[in-house]
Amino acid sequence: MSVTAAKGFTAAGIAAGIKENGNPDLALVVNNGPRRAAAGVFTSNRVKAAPVLWSEQVLASGQVSAVVLNSGGANACTGPKGFQDTHATAEKAAEVLGRGAIEVAVCSTGLIGVLLPMDKLLPGVETAAAQLSEHGGEKAAIAIKTTDTVHKTAVAEGDGWTVGGMAKGAGMLAPGLATMLVVITTDADVDSAVLDEALRAATRVTFDRVDSDGCMSTNDTVLLLASGASGVTPEYGEFADAVKTVCADLARQLIGDAEGASKDIRIEVVGAATEDDAVEVGRSIARNNLLKCALHGEDPNWGRVLSAIGTTSAAFEPDQLNVAINGVWVCKNGGVGEDRDKVDMRYREVHIVADLAAGEATATIWTNDLTADYVHENSAYSS
Amino acid sequence: MSVTAAKGFTAAGIAAGIKENGNPDLALVVNNGPRRAAAGVFTSNRVKAAPVLWSEQVLASGQVSAVVLNSGGANACTGPKGFQDTHATAEKAAEVLGRGAIEVAVCSTGLIGVLLPMDKLLPGVETAAAQLSEHGGEKAAIAIKTTDTVHKTAVAEGDGWTVGGMAKGAGMLAPGLATMLVVITTDADVDSAVLDEALRAATRVTFDRVDSDGCMSTNDTVLLLASGASGVTPEYGEFADAVKTVCADLARQLIGDAEGASKDIRIEVVGAATEDDAVEVGRSIARNNLLKCALHGEDPNWGRVLSAIGTTSAAFEPDQLNVAINGVWVCKNGGVGEDRDKVDMRYREVHIVADLAAGEATATIWTNDLTADYVHENSAYSS
């Protein structure tokens, strides 16, 4: 279903030869209108790849006609030439689609510090344009994979309108955003201001709360495009819920496919004085390598959770902290609680509840365990 | 040499039976005077182990007669009973040494959330006291090991006076401080105010800049005791240098023995606007799991360095960043620099220079690579 689930969109995914192994590496998503409204959220890393710098300019107008996405090279840390290459990519798409280049967003993912093979990429844009189809969403989702083992798509249906999307990302998943490229489309008839509000509200509690390995990418991009082709303008809350549903679904798939992971870990912080406190504590727990190793070993090591909480500035008293792992309150009042042997750690999903006993606010952060496979994958993956 | 290199100190290390495997697990260090001045630096984790809470009180007076250290249990997250146990340990040492309990510091290391076997620990204090010796420093250093593969000692000699110390720590090494117990002794005739100043100045640029895995312990303690037995009062700068030398030596040994590490990584940040900026950038690089995996694979992946710098709030322009790995400037002006194939990664020590081109300040942070052995060690190490 992917980006072509909503009416008014066509897409394609091809192998342009950017990846040496011949796998699909170029995707094109086109908004055929009647509207071409768009919103975008980008990495908060201050070292931004050329396509991010370009697409931020494109999104300033709230108008996007097409998105070119490539895997096989991030076009990050590539200097002025890298930016020229992104611009040339947008120009080429604009030319073949009969649109202005400033309406073409570009997304890249792959190795940092390497120029893209433009002699393959530019002809690839032409090839992809020739294959655009209302059924091309799946192929587009496949073409943006890097170390992903599966492609990721999601759909939410409204009353006469649809939101659908695709995502890539399998590591370097961390707040603000994860290392991900995400394109979401809708045929709802809404303007860019509504898209922007709904997208920011959704990413704040979905992609921004996925923290696989604490590493933040130079290329993260999440785009939301509206064609208006359904002719329906949904009530805002309903529309925002659908966008959030798709984002949450894709975010959960990203965590489920994180590099080398054997456990998906849901960290639910409750009893926090503020939501900011809850997020800070959740992230601190999510980034604790010792805990992530322990959970890999199916060890419900609550001492690591307390150590991680103790490094934050959140409001709490050490002797009032409570921690449950998979439903067993192994830590009560900062000390030993129920018998840790009661914790069943056999399943892939691990659920940690950290109760700060300091208020009513909550937040949930998702992470993965740390495994030898993660090390192997990332010590072999060259820059 | 260890803690008995300086005159006026005796020490012992024994197997009290706290560790189930029968290895040495209890150390005693005694200051026989004439002075009993002391200073201490403790973990900044807000979840502090009982011995830290106790020893902070002891150090408030600037006076320490003895230190009891145990491995085999951290006595952290153990509630009021844990604090009572620490107090009983100090009382026992005070009783057998004929001193006040409030002059006895206590340090513990090992598993969190488990009460210490006091029926073994208290008789152990008596046994250790009976074995106190001017040559006992080595045995004391051995008795505080946990996952350490070697015991760590260091000595610096002044003109008629000496500074010597011991350390334990092999993981969970992170700023403020590392997971470490350190006792340093001197026979210099200096008061507790001088000790405090020299110790804080030394730890700030040594132990506080070791960041093996970003995890901060509940038990970190660094103590500096002066006996005055040499009768010499050194010039402050000279004394502070000797303390720093011993701290730097021990910190380097901690990094060299970090859990599962195959590379010791020296991250030198230069050209920073402020020292705080340099430290923030160095820590961000040191905590990047993807970089740590890449360096394990002997891949000079400078893109990961730039990604890590980009997450900080330090002053820099992305297109002015320069990065050298083992002397080769692989990144210049935020883009591709010298040929990365020139980087020789065969040796255990890796030297990264990150030039922010924003000022004159510098800082050096030490870390390790991330390895499958780290994962194995910490997924098997139960709470």
XYZ file of C-alpha atoms in Angstrom, chain A residues 45-47 77 112-113 172 213 215-216 218 288-290 293-294 296-297 299-304 306-307 310-314 316 318 321 334-336 340 370-372 374-376 378-379 381-383, chain B residues 45-47 77 112-113 172 213 215-216 218 288-290 293-294 296-297 299-304 306-307 310-314 316 318 321 334-336 340 370-372 374-376 378-379 381-383:
98
model
C 21.822 17.236 13.791
C 23.780 20.397 13.023
C 25.808 18.483 10.450
C 29.789 15.843 4.392
C 28.609 9.528 4.644
C 31.438 11.411 2.936
C 21.284 5.101 14.136
C 21.452 3.316 19.632
C 23.113 8.005 17.396
C 21.562 10.829 15.380
C 22.714 13.684 9.219
C 22.392 2.640 28.939
C 24.651 0.139 27.193
C 24.997 -2.008 30.287
C 23.457 -5.863 27.204
C 21.767 -7.254 30.303
C 20.024 -9.142 25.648
C 21.126 -11.735 28.188
C 18.686 -10.533 32.819
C 16.066 -8.232 34.451
C 18.843 -5.998 35.794
C 16.894 -3.221 37.523
C 20.056 -1.811 39.147
C 21.057 -0.556 35.697
C 18.232 2.995 38.667
C 21.791 3.959 37.691
C 20.241 8.722 38.685
C 22.137 10.520 35.936
C 19.142 12.694 35.002
C 17.947 16.008 36.360
C 14.334 14.799 36.651
C 12.526 12.122 42.032
C 16.067 7.738 45.070
C 11.722 4.828 42.731
C 14.609 2.299 45.497
C 15.444 -1.160 46.812
C 14.774 -4.827 46.240
C 13.388 -11.136 39.966
C 22.753 -4.286 22.394
C 24.060 -7.426 20.785
C 27.179 -8.915 19.277
C 25.007 -5.009 16.256
C 28.758 -4.809 16.787
C 29.474 -7.076 13.856
C 28.573 -1.840 12.410
C 32.213 -2.797 12.502
C 29.773 -1.285 7.569
C 32.413 1.019 6.145
C 32.200 4.799 5.936
C 24.868 9.840 40.180
C 21.830 10.794 42.245
C 21.274 7.152 43.068
C 19.774 0.253 46.166
C 23.623 -3.603 42.755
C 20.537 -4.445 44.778
C 30.743 1.570 33.495
C 30.662 3.152 27.962
C 27.391 4.567 32.078
C 27.751 6.206 35.472
C 26.336 4.440 41.967
C 28.810 7.184 19.676
C 28.183 3.454 19.499
C 28.410 3.403 15.710
C 31.927 -0.319 16.450
C 33.630 1.105 13.342
C 36.654 -1.950 16.494
C 36.527 -2.948 12.821
C 37.466 1.482 9.936
C 38.510 5.188 10.160
C 34.863 6.258 9.846
C 35.114 10.056 10.163
C 31.459 10.515 9.115
C 30.481 9.099 12.514
C 30.976 14.521 12.338
C 27.545 13.079 13.156
C 26.631 17.726 15.092
C 24.539 16.690 18.088
C 26.336 19.087 20.456
C 25.720 22.724 21.257
C 29.401 23.642 20.875
C 31.449 25.407 15.198
C 29.871 22.301 9.832
C 35.340 20.909 10.837
C 33.548 19.287 6.750
C 34.189 17.111 3.698
C 36.499 14.467 2.347
C 41.422 7.224 4.403
C 32.520 -1.428 21.415
C 33.005 -5.133 20.921
C 31.129 -8.392 20.940
C 31.697 -6.217 25.830
C 28.226 -7.474 24.965
C 29.015 -11.004 26.094
C 27.660 -7.599 30.217
C 24.866 -9.867 29.108
C 27.017 -10.339 34.352
C 23.904 -10.688 36.462
C 22.462 -8.015 38.712
